[in-house]
PDB file of C-alpha atoms in Angstrom:
ATOM      1  CA  MET A   7     135.946 413.759 166.055  1.00 48.00           C
ATOM      2  CA  ILE A   8     135.668 410.310 164.466  1.00 50.00           C
ATOM      3  CA  VAL A   9     133.179 408.445 165.457  1.00 49.00           C
ATOM      4  CA  PRO A  10     133.781 404.678 165.572  1.00 56.00           C
ATOM      5  CA  LEU A  11     130.978 402.302 163.926  1.00 49.00           C
ATOM      6  CA  PRO A  12     129.397 399.391 165.355  1.00 55.00           C
ATOM      7  CA  PRO A  13     130.486 396.231 164.804  1.00 54.00           C
ATOM      8  CA  TRP A  14     127.554 394.656 162.923  1.00 48.00           C
ATOM      9  CA  ALA A  15     127.681 397.959 160.476  1.00 47.00           C
ATOM     10  CA  SER A  16     131.210 396.365 158.410  1.00 50.00           C
ATOM     11  CA  LYS A  17     129.605 393.153 158.151  1.00 49.00           C
ATOM     12  CA  PHE A  18     126.443 395.388 156.347  1.00 47.00           C
ATOM     13  CA  SER A  19     129.181 397.043 153.419  1.00 51.00           C
ATOM     14  CA  CYS A  20     130.278 392.902 153.757  1.00 49.00           C
ATOM     15  CA  TRP A  21     127.033 391.906 152.590  1.00 46.00           C
ATOM     16  CA  ALA A  22     126.462 394.492 150.034  1.00 46.00           C
ATOM     17  CA  LYS A  23     129.333 394.177 148.532  1.00 49.00           C
ATOM     18  CA  LEU A  24     128.491 390.620 148.167  1.00 43.00           C
ATOM     19  CA  VAL A  25     124.601 392.046 146.268  1.00 39.00           C
ATOM     20  CA  SER A  26     126.363 394.881 144.299  1.00 47.00           C
ATOM     21  CA  ALA A  27     129.214 391.609 142.822  1.00 43.00           C
ATOM     22  CA  LEU A  28     126.223 389.570 142.035  1.00 39.00           C
ATOM     23  CA  VAL A  29     124.015 391.427 141.065  1.00 37.00           C
ATOM     24  CA  ALA A  30     127.236 393.334 138.364  1.00 40.00           C
ATOM     25  CA  PHE A  31     128.180 389.558 137.866  1.00 37.00           C
ATOM     26  CA  MET A  32     124.541 388.425 136.575  1.00 39.00           C
ATOM     27  CA  LEU A  33     124.191 391.731 134.588  1.00 40.00           C
ATOM     28  CA  LEU A  34     127.098 390.800 132.620  1.00 43.00           C
ATOM     29  CA  ALA A  35     127.682 387.039 132.073  1.00 46.00           C
ATOM     30  CA  PRO A  36     126.260 385.311 128.874  1.00 52.00           C
ATOM     31  CA  ALA A  37     122.903 384.207 128.964  1.00 60.00           C
ATOM     32  CA  SER A  38     122.102 380.232 128.923  1.00 69.00           C
ATOM     33  CA  CYS A  39     119.836 379.862 126.353  1.00 79.00           C
ATOM     34  CA  LYS A  40     118.587 377.227 128.106  1.00 65.00           C
ATOM     35  CA  SER A  41     117.193 380.279 131.022  1.00 53.00           C
ATOM     36  CA  SER A  42     113.406 380.849 130.596  1.00 42.00           C
ATOM     37  CA  GLY A  43     112.858 384.075 128.623  1.00 55.00           C
ATOM     38  CA  THR A  44     115.694 384.114 126.969  1.00 62.00           C
ATOM     39  CA  GLY A  45     114.039 383.741 123.307  1.00 77.00           C
ATOM     40  CA  ALA A  46     116.873 382.446 121.570  1.00 90.00           C
ATOM     41  CA  PRO A  47     115.610 381.360 117.810  1.00 93.00           C
ATOM     42  CA  THR A  48     115.469 377.848 117.084  1.00 95.00           C
ATOM     43  CA  PHE A  49     117.142 376.646 113.708  1.00 96.00           C
ATOM     44  CA  ASP A  50     117.516 373.360 112.201  1.00 96.00           C
ATOM     45  CA  GLY A  51     120.706 371.549 112.176  1.00 97.00           C
ATOM     46  CA  PHE A  52     121.327 374.345 115.094  1.00 97.00           C
ATOM     47  CA  GLU A  53     121.766 373.782 118.790  1.00 96.00           C
ATOM     48  CA  CYS A  54     121.649 377.465 120.263  1.00 96.00           C
ATOM     49  CA  VAL A  55     124.506 376.955 124.089  1.00 95.00           C
ATOM     50  CA  ARG A  56     125.937 380.688 125.222  1.00 94.00           C
ATOM     51  CA  ARG A  57     125.667 384.102 124.464  1.00 92.00           C
ATOM     52  CA  THR A  58     128.918 385.769 124.075  1.00 88.00           C
ATOM     53  CA  ASN A  59     127.575 388.702 126.227  1.00 80.00           C
ATOM     54  CA  HIS A  60     124.686 390.209 128.335  1.00 74.00           C
ATOM     55  CA  ASP A  61     123.497 391.783 124.980  1.00 79.00           C
ATOM     56  CA  GLY A  62     125.928 390.482 122.291  1.00 88.00           C
ATOM     57  CA  PRO A  63     124.553 388.134 119.732  1.00 95.00           C
ATOM     58  CA  TRP A  64     123.778 384.140 120.541  1.00 96.00           C
ATOM     59  CA  VAL A  65     125.575 380.727 119.902  1.00 97.00           C
ATOM     60  CA  TYR A  66     125.054 377.930 117.669  1.00 97.00           C
ATOM     61  CA  SER A  67     126.513 374.656 117.921  1.00 98.00           C
ATOM     62  CA  HIS A  68     126.276 373.576 114.200  1.00 98.00           C
ATOM     63  CA  LEU A  69     125.430 369.642 115.128  1.00 97.00           C
ATOM     64  CA  GLU A  70     126.838 368.051 111.642  1.00 97.00           C
ATOM     65  CA  THR A  71     131.074 369.804 112.418  1.00 97.00           C
ATOM     66  CA  GLY A  72     130.949 371.284 115.761  1.00 97.00           C
ATOM     67  CA  ILE A  73     131.426 374.485 114.190  1.00 98.00           C
ATOM     68  CA  GLU A  74     130.726 377.360 116.290  1.00 98.00           C
ATOM     69  CA  PHE A  75     128.502 379.906 114.552  1.00 98.00           C
ATOM     70  CA  ILE A  76     127.071 383.379 115.530  1.00 97.00           C
ATOM     71  CA  LEU A  77     124.147 384.532 114.802  1.00 97.00           C
ATOM     72  CA  VAL A  78     123.520 387.898 112.462  1.00 97.00           C
ATOM     73  CA  PRO A  79     119.922 389.182 112.802  1.00 95.00           C
ATOM     74  CA  ALA A  80     118.558 391.376 109.310  1.00 96.00           C
ATOM     75  CA  GLY A  81     118.714 393.982 108.926  1.00 96.00           C
ATOM     76  CA  THR A  82     120.008 397.464 107.203  1.00 96.00           C
ATOM     77  CA  TYR A  83     124.523 397.826 107.753  1.00 95.00           C
ATOM     78  CA  ASP A  84     127.419 400.079 106.239  1.00 92.00           C
ATOM     79  CA  VAL A  85     129.777 398.765 104.263  1.00 91.00           C
ATOM     80  CA  GLY A  86     132.716 399.966 102.632  1.00 87.00           C
ATOM     81  CA  SER A  87     135.201 402.799 103.081  1.00 84.00           C
ATOM     82  CA  ILE A  88     134.291 406.609 104.559  1.00 80.00           C
ATOM     83  CA  GLU A  89     136.579 408.438 103.363  1.00 76.00           C
ATOM     84  CA  LEU A  90     136.573 407.597  99.505  1.00 70.00           C
ATOM     85  CA  THR A  91     133.539 408.382  97.029  1.00 64.00           C
ATOM     86  CA  GLN A  92     133.633 406.212  93.740  1.00 66.00           C
ATOM     87  CA  VAL A  93     135.670 402.760  93.902  1.00 68.00           C
ATOM     88  CA  ILE A  94     139.517 402.464  93.570  1.00 68.00           C
ATOM     89  CA  SER A  95     140.562 399.667  91.550  1.00 66.00           C
ATOM     90  CA  SER A  96     144.609 399.070  92.098  1.00 60.00           C
ATOM     91  CA  GLY A  97     145.502 395.480  89.930  1.00 54.00           C
ATOM     92  CA  ARG A  98     143.090 393.661  91.741  1.00 55.00           C
ATOM     93  CA  GLU A  99     142.871 395.478  94.981  1.00 63.00           C
ATOM     94  CA  TYR A 100     139.509 398.184  96.072  1.00 75.00           C
ATOM     95  CA  TYR A 101     138.958 399.944  98.005  1.00 75.00           C
ATOM     96  CA  PHE A 102     134.555 401.501  98.573  1.00 77.00           C
ATOM     97  CA  PRO A 103     132.906 403.976  99.172  1.00 81.00           C
ATOM     98  CA  ARG A 104     129.826 403.264 102.050  1.00 83.00           C
ATOM     99  CA  HIS A 105     127.029 401.910 101.218  1.00 86.00           C
ATOM    100  CA  ARG A 106     124.477 400.096 102.213  1.00 92.00           C
ATOM    101  CA  VAL A 107     123.596 396.911 101.787  1.00 94.00           C
ATOM    102  CA  ALA A 108     119.678 394.744 103.556  1.00 96.00           C
ATOM    103  CA  LEU A 109     120.531 390.936 104.805  1.00 97.00           C
ATOM    104  CA  SER A 110     118.191 388.666 105.669  1.00 97.00           C
ATOM    105  CA  ALA A 111     119.562 386.413 108.971  1.00 97.00           C
ATOM    106  CA  TYR A 112     122.902 384.264 108.895  1.00 98.00           C
ATOM    107  CA  MET A 113     125.420 383.138 110.786  1.00 98.00           C
ATOM    108  CA  ILE A 114     129.850 382.580 110.653  1.00 98.00           C
ATOM    109  CA  ALA A 115     131.716 380.773 112.229  1.00 98.00           C
ATOM    110  CA  LEU A 116     133.254 382.004 115.002  1.00 98.00           C
ATOM    111  CA  HIS A 117     136.703 381.344 113.895  1.00 98.00           C
ATOM    112  CA  GLU A 118     138.986 380.513 110.591  1.00 98.00           C
ATOM    113  CA  THR A 119     138.328 376.815 109.945  1.00 98.00           C
ATOM    114  CA  THR A 120     141.186 375.223 111.714  1.00 98.00           C
ATOM    115  CA  GLN A 121     143.173 371.900 110.149  1.00 98.00           C
ATOM    116  CA  LEU A 122     141.136 369.297 112.836  1.00 98.00           C
ATOM    117  CA  GLN A 123     137.757 370.920 111.241  1.00 98.00           C
ATOM    118  CA  TRP A 124     139.134 370.815 107.984  1.00 98.00           C
ATOM    119  CA  MET A 125     140.856 366.607 107.844  1.00 98.00           C
ATOM    120  CA  LYS A 126     136.876 365.983 108.993  1.00 98.00           C
ATOM    121  CA  TYR A 127     135.052 366.147 106.306  1.00 98.00           C
ATOM    122  CA  MET A 128     138.489 365.998 103.314  1.00 98.00           C
ATOM    123  CA  ALA A 129     141.452 363.479 102.301  1.00 97.00           C
ATOM    124  CA  SER A 130     144.764 365.496 103.346  1.00 97.00           C
ATOM    125  CA  ASN A 131     145.310 368.271 104.534  1.00 98.00           C
ATOM    126  CA  PRO A 132     147.501 371.066 102.105  1.00 97.00           C
ATOM    127  CA  SER A 133     148.871 373.057 105.382  1.00 97.00           C
ATOM    128  CA  SER A 134     152.459 374.124 105.178  1.00 97.00           C
ATOM    129  CA  GLN A 135     152.102 374.281 109.009  1.00 97.00           C
ATOM    130  CA  LEU A 136     150.244 372.100 111.029  1.00 98.00           C
ATOM    131  CA  GLY A 137     148.998 371.750 113.984  1.00 98.00           C
ATOM    132  CA  ASP A 138     144.799 370.856 114.818  1.00 98.00           C
ATOM    133  CA  TYR A 139     144.105 374.368 115.516  1.00 98.00           C
ATOM    134  CA  LEU A 140     146.064 376.345 113.504  1.00 98.00           C
ATOM    135  CA  PRO A 141     143.288 377.629 111.074  1.00 98.00           C
ATOM    136  CA  VAL A 142     143.175 375.689 107.420  1.00 98.00           C
ATOM    137  CA  GLU A 143     145.866 377.330 105.032  1.00 98.00           C
ATOM    138  CA  ARG A 144     147.288 376.950 101.449  1.00 97.00           C
ATOM    139  CA  VAL A 145     143.689 375.629 101.092  1.00 97.00           C
ATOM    140  CA  SER A 146     141.441 377.124  96.691  1.00 97.00           C
ATOM    141  CA  TRP A 147     137.906 378.366  96.689  1.00 97.00           C
ATOM    142  CA  LEU A 148     137.076 375.830  95.005  1.00 97.00           C
ATOM    143  CA  GLU A 149     138.538 373.321  97.686  1.00 97.00           C
ATOM    144  CA  ALA A 150     137.270 375.141 100.399  1.00 98.00           C
ATOM    145  CA  ALA A 151     133.972 375.379  98.091  1.00 98.00           C
ATOM    146  CA  GLU A 152     134.499 371.814  98.824  1.00 98.00           C
ATOM    147  CA  PHE A 153     134.250 371.529 102.312  1.00 98.00           C
ATOM    148  CA  CYS A 154     131.559 373.516 103.053  1.00 98.00           C
ATOM    149  CA  ARG A 155     129.753 371.679  99.866  1.00 98.00           C
ATOM    150  CA  ARG A 156     130.577 367.977 101.902  1.00 98.00           C
ATOM    151  CA  ALA A 157     129.965 370.055 105.819  1.00 98.00           C
ATOM    152  CA  GLY A 158     126.104 370.983 104.574  1.00 97.00           C
ATOM    153  CA  LEU A 159     127.324 374.831 105.024  1.00 98.00           C
ATOM    154  CA  ARG A 160     128.686 377.348 102.790  1.00 98.00           C
ATOM    155  CA  LEU A 161     131.508 380.493 101.934  1.00 98.00           C
ATOM    156  CA  PRO A 162     130.216 383.681 103.528  1.00 98.00           C
ATOM    157  CA  THR A 163     129.054 386.683 101.033  1.00 98.00           C
ATOM    158  CA  GLU A 164     132.064 389.742 101.203  1.00 95.00           C
ATOM    159  CA  ALA A 165     128.837 391.736 102.811  1.00 96.00           C
ATOM    160  CA  GLU A 166     128.290 389.223 105.323  1.00 98.00           C
ATOM    161  CA  TRP A 167     131.888 388.840 106.287  1.00 98.00           C
ATOM    162  CA  GLU A 168     132.363 392.997 106.214  1.00 96.00           C
ATOM    163  CA  VAL A 169     129.219 393.699 108.532  1.00 97.00           C
ATOM    164  CA  ALA A 170     130.396 390.369 110.630  1.00 97.00           C
ATOM    165  CA  CYS A 171     133.545 392.362 111.145  1.00 96.00           C
ATOM    166  CA  ARG A 172     132.396 395.622 111.278  1.00 95.00           C
ATOM    167  CA  ALA A 173     130.385 394.153 114.427  1.00 94.00           C
ATOM    168  CA  GLY A 174     128.065 396.562 114.500  1.00 87.00           C
ATOM    169  CA  ARG A 175     130.803 399.472 114.399  1.00 83.00           C
ATOM    170  CA  ALA A 176     130.805 402.864 111.819  1.00 75.00           C
ATOM    171  CA  GLU A 177     134.995 402.682 111.729  1.00 73.00           C
ATOM    172  CA  GLU A 178     136.677 400.843 109.775  1.00 69.00           C
ATOM    173  CA  CYS A 179     138.138 398.344 112.692  1.00 76.00           C
ATOM    174  CA  ASN A 180     141.362 399.459 112.268  1.00 73.00           C
ATOM    175  CA  ASP A 181     142.059 400.142 116.270  1.00 79.00           C
ATOM    176  CA  ALA A 182     143.450 397.991 118.786  1.00 86.00           C
ATOM    177  CA  VAL A 183     144.484 395.720 115.923  1.00 92.00           C
ATOM    178  CA  LEU A 184     147.915 394.463 117.373  1.00 94.00           C
ATOM    179  CA  ASP A 185     145.423 393.295 120.984  1.00 95.00           C
ATOM    180  CA  ARG A 186     143.235 392.098 117.614  1.00 95.00           C
ATOM    181  CA  ALA A 187     145.164 390.177 114.862  1.00 97.00           C
ATOM    182  CA  TRP A 188     148.398 387.453 114.398  1.00 98.00           C
ATOM    183  CA  VAL A 189     149.791 390.454 111.710  1.00 97.00           C
ATOM    184  CA  GLY A 190     153.677 391.250 110.589  1.00 96.00           C
ATOM    185  CA  GLU A 191     154.055 392.902 112.776  1.00 97.00           C
ATOM    186  CA  ASN A 192     153.286 390.442 116.346  1.00 97.00           C
ATOM    187  CA  SER A 193     153.590 386.662 114.274  1.00 98.00           C
ATOM    188  CA  ASP A 194     156.711 386.242 113.096  1.00 97.00           C
ATOM    189  CA  GLY A 195     156.310 385.224 109.786  1.00 96.00           C
ATOM    190  CA  ARG A 196     153.717 382.438 111.003  1.00 97.00           C
ATOM    191  CA  THR A 197     149.896 381.286 111.331  1.00 98.00           C
ATOM    192  CA  HIS A 198     148.827 380.989 115.233  1.00 98.00           C
ATOM    193  CA  ASN A 199     145.714 378.958 116.939  1.00 98.00           C
ATOM    194  CA  VAL A 200     142.545 380.142 116.448  1.00 98.00           C
ATOM    195  CA  MET A 201     141.104 382.468 119.377  1.00 98.00           C
ATOM    196  CA  THR A 202     144.232 383.690 120.583  1.00 98.00           C
ATOM    197  CA  ARG A 203     143.701 387.102 119.597  1.00 97.00           C
ATOM    198  CA  ALA A 204     141.119 389.890 121.586  1.00 96.00           C
ATOM    199  CA  PRO A 205     137.686 389.435 119.812  1.00 95.00           C
ATOM    200  CA  ASN A 206     135.968 391.741 118.456  1.00 94.00           C
ATOM    201  CA  LYS A 207     132.855 393.336 120.179  1.00 93.00           C
ATOM    202  CA  TRP A 208     130.730 389.659 118.876  1.00 95.00           C
ATOM    203  CA  GLY A 209     132.273 387.711 119.504  1.00 95.00           C
ATOM    204  CA  LEU A 210     134.361 386.876 116.526  1.00 96.00           C
ATOM    205  CA  PHE A 211     138.140 385.943 117.216  1.00 97.00           C
ATOM    206  CA  ASP A 212     140.758 386.299 113.550  1.00 97.00           C
ATOM    207  CA  MET A 213     137.772 388.253 111.794  1.00 96.00           C
ATOM    208  CA  LEU A 214     141.681 390.368 110.842  1.00 96.00           C
ATOM    209  CA  GLY A 215     145.089 389.210 110.115  1.00 97.00           C
ATOM    210  CA  ASN A 216     146.195 385.379 110.846  1.00 98.00           C
ATOM    211  CA  VAL A 217     144.935 384.157 107.500  1.00 98.00           C
ATOM    212  CA  GLN A 218     143.000 385.599 105.158  1.00 96.00           C
ATOM    213  CA  GLU A 219     139.651 384.490 104.105  1.00 98.00           C
ATOM    214  CA  TRP A 220     138.180 383.934 100.614  1.00 98.00           C
ATOM    215  CA  CYS A 221     133.773 384.491 100.554  1.00 98.00           C
ATOM    216  CA  PHE A 222     132.168 383.479  98.218  1.00 98.00           C
ATOM    217  CA  ASP A 223     132.244 386.678  95.429  1.00 95.00           C
ATOM    218  CA  LEU A 224     133.328 387.424  91.595  1.00 93.00           C
ATOM    219  CA  ALA A 225     135.480 389.809  91.923  1.00 87.00           C
ATOM    220  CA  ASP A 226     136.168 390.660  87.567  1.00 73.00           C
ATOM    221  CA  ASP A 227     133.073 393.497  87.275  1.00 74.00           C
ATOM    222  CA  ASP A 228     134.300 396.839  87.913  1.00 72.00           C
ATOM    223  CA  ASP A 229     130.507 398.034  86.405  1.00 79.00           C
ATOM    224  CA  TYR A 230     128.883 395.979  88.871  1.00 82.00           C
ATOM    225  CA  TYR A 231     130.485 397.736  92.137  1.00 77.00           C
ATOM    226  CA  ASP A 232     130.265 400.668  90.667  1.00 78.00           C
ATOM    227  CA  ALA A 233     126.119 400.447  90.159  1.00 81.00           C
ATOM    228  CA  LEU A 234     125.522 398.244  94.132  1.00 78.00           C
ATOM    229  CA  ILE A 235     127.691 401.446  94.902  1.00 75.00           C
ATOM    230  CA  ARG A 236     124.954 404.224  92.930  1.00 80.00           C
ATOM    231  CA  GLU A 237     122.385 402.301  94.227  1.00 79.00           C
ATOM    232  CA  GLY A 238     121.679 403.175  96.830  1.00 77.00           C
ATOM    233  CA  ILE A 239     121.114 399.699  98.967  1.00 89.00           C
ATOM    234  CA  ALA A 240     121.435 396.415  98.147  1.00 90.00           C
ATOM    235  CA  VAL A 241     119.590 393.195  99.072  1.00 94.00           C
ATOM    236  CA  ASP A 242     122.045 390.355  99.983  1.00 96.00           C
ATOM    237  CA  PRO A 243     123.819 391.637  97.803  1.00 93.00           C
ATOM    238  CA  GLN A 244     126.048 388.348  95.676  1.00 94.00           C
ATOM    239  CA  GLY A 245     129.063 389.983  93.466  1.00 90.00           C
ATOM    240  CA  PRO A 246     128.915 389.352  90.363  1.00 90.00           C
ATOM    241  CA  SER A 247     126.628 387.107  88.124  1.00 88.00           C
ATOM    242  CA  VAL A 248     130.461 386.265  85.507  1.00 85.00           C
ATOM    243  CA  GLY A 249     133.710 386.915  84.742  1.00 85.00           C
ATOM    244  CA  PHE A 250     137.343 385.119  85.586  1.00 88.00           C
ATOM    245  CA  GLY A 251     137.258 382.758  88.453  1.00 93.00           C
ATOM    246  CA  HIS A 252     138.744 385.787  90.754  1.00 93.00           C
ATOM    247  CA  ARG A 253     137.404 385.458  94.315  1.00 94.00           C
ATOM    248  CA  VAL A 254     137.064 388.206  96.728  1.00 94.00           C
ATOM    249  CA  THR A 255     139.693 388.014 100.201  1.00 95.00           C
ATOM    250  CA  ARG A 256     138.734 389.573 102.528  1.00 95.00           C
ATOM    251  CA  GLY A 257     140.995 390.375 106.581  1.00 94.00           C
ATOM    252  CA  GLY A 258     145.332 390.509 106.349  1.00 93.00           C
ATOM    253  CA  ALA A 259     146.752 387.867 107.138  1.00 96.00           C
ATOM    254  CA  PHE A 260     150.052 387.032 109.349  1.00 97.00           C
ATOM    255  CA  ARG A 261     152.576 389.243 106.880  1.00 95.00           C
ATOM    256  CA  TYR A 262     150.147 391.498 106.190  1.00 93.00           C
ATOM    257  CA  GLY A 263     150.937 394.926 107.447  1.00 93.00           C
ATOM    258  CA  ALA A 264     148.124 396.237 110.314  1.00 92.00           C
ATOM    259  CA  GLU A 265     147.913 399.487 107.765  1.00 88.00           C
ATOM    260  CA  ILE A 266     145.737 397.313 105.439  1.00 86.00           C
ATOM    261  CA  ALA A 267     143.768 395.218 108.727  1.00 90.00           C
ATOM    262  CA  ASN A 268     140.820 396.353 108.301  1.00 90.00           C
ATOM    263  CA  CYS A 269     137.071 395.715 107.764  1.00 92.00           C
ATOM    264  CA  VAL A 270     137.724 397.118 103.923  1.00 90.00           C
ATOM    265  CA  PHE A 271     140.593 396.565 102.495  1.00 89.00           C
ATOM    266  CA  ARG A 272     139.647 394.010 100.061  1.00 89.00           C
ATOM    267  CA  THR A 273     141.483 391.962  97.229  1.00 90.00           C
ATOM    268  CA  SER A 274     141.214 389.368  94.894  1.00 90.00           C
ATOM    269  CA  LEU A 275     142.589 386.122  93.612  1.00 92.00           C
ATOM    270  CA  HIS A 276     141.564 383.289  90.960  1.00 94.00           C
ATOM    271  CA  GLU A 277     139.919 380.915  92.521  1.00 96.00           C
ATOM    272  CA  GLU A 278     141.782 377.600  91.537  1.00 95.00           C
ATOM    273  CA  GLY A 279     144.682 379.498  93.312  1.00 89.00           C
ATOM    274  CA  ASP A 280     145.881 377.409  96.267  1.00 81.00           C
ATOM    275  CA  TRP A 281     150.000 377.893  96.449  1.00 86.00           C
ATOM    276  CA  ASP A 282     149.120 381.120  99.146  1.00 91.00           C
ATOM    277  CA  PRO A 283     149.628 379.948 102.725  1.00 94.00           C
ATOM    278  CA  GLN A 284     148.250 382.758 104.052  1.00 95.00           C
ATOM    279  CA  LEU A 285     144.668 381.739 102.496  1.00 96.00           C
ATOM    280  CA  GLY A 286     142.320 380.338 104.714  1.00 98.00           C
ATOM    281  CA  PHE A 287     138.005 380.259 105.402  1.00 98.00           C
ATOM    282  CA  ARG A 288     135.792 380.562 108.318  1.00 98.00           C
ATOM    283  CA  VAL A 289     132.128 379.258 107.376  1.00 98.00           C
ATOM    284  CA  ALA A 290     128.429 380.694 107.161  1.00 98.00           C
ATOM    285  CA  ALA A 291     125.339 379.186 107.509  1.00 98.00           C
ATOM    286  CA  THR A 292     121.893 380.213 106.845  1.00 97.00           C
ATOM    287  CA  PRO A 293     119.570 378.991 108.890  1.00 95.00           C
ATOM    288  CA  LYS A 294     115.862 378.048 108.949  1.00 93.00           C
ATOM    289  CA  GLU A 295     113.410 378.133 111.725  1.00 87.00           C
ATOM    290  CA  ARG A 296     112.264 375.731 113.600  1.00 83.00           C
TER     291      ARG A 296
END
């Protein structure tokens, strides 16, 4: 025998579902920096605007440029390939074995530097494909560094770049690549507007694909890298102190195959090189707490 529910029961059920939905929204929605008790630190030259997700990094706007960054907390992080036991070098392409780095807190931009952002500080646009929200490309390391100088920012170190790409993951970030990256298999041979693929866990876009990204580090001294592995833990590594002008690039690009769109594959090019339409960058910053 089926006993019919009283009329008020269905109303109670609807209210229960509504309350449940509201609670879920409050738990999952990004926190506002202005909410009481959020604990978002404050920094000179930056304004906290939101959190990437409920327990994700804080997002800050750089007051001078309007560029948005996430805050990566100081900590010890694993970088490099799990599968390797020694440095593998082939021309200027390297894979590193897993090793540990201790990094101070830093900020890294949500996406690659766009042409609109570039033209705020630079006299001309070198890009082969034009569009305000396309990444600026055909940029040499020296030009990227000059943009950073004018904007009061800097390029990320290679270790900072990889930690941001991993976003807390031990894996090499090579899953669901076509959802998260513009690569040879889905790009139609061109760059695309930033933030049009899925972000990583920390809310960063285009860490893989679209354009490969300049890092601060020189890349000419294999002895430095061998020593880095032997040390066990490197504190705020910035690459070799001397070299022949080759700088690390990371992340793959729109013509690269998906198989190398991961957080450990690395290449390098001369810092004066600006011929490649797959070459761009994203900016970083060292926060100074108020």
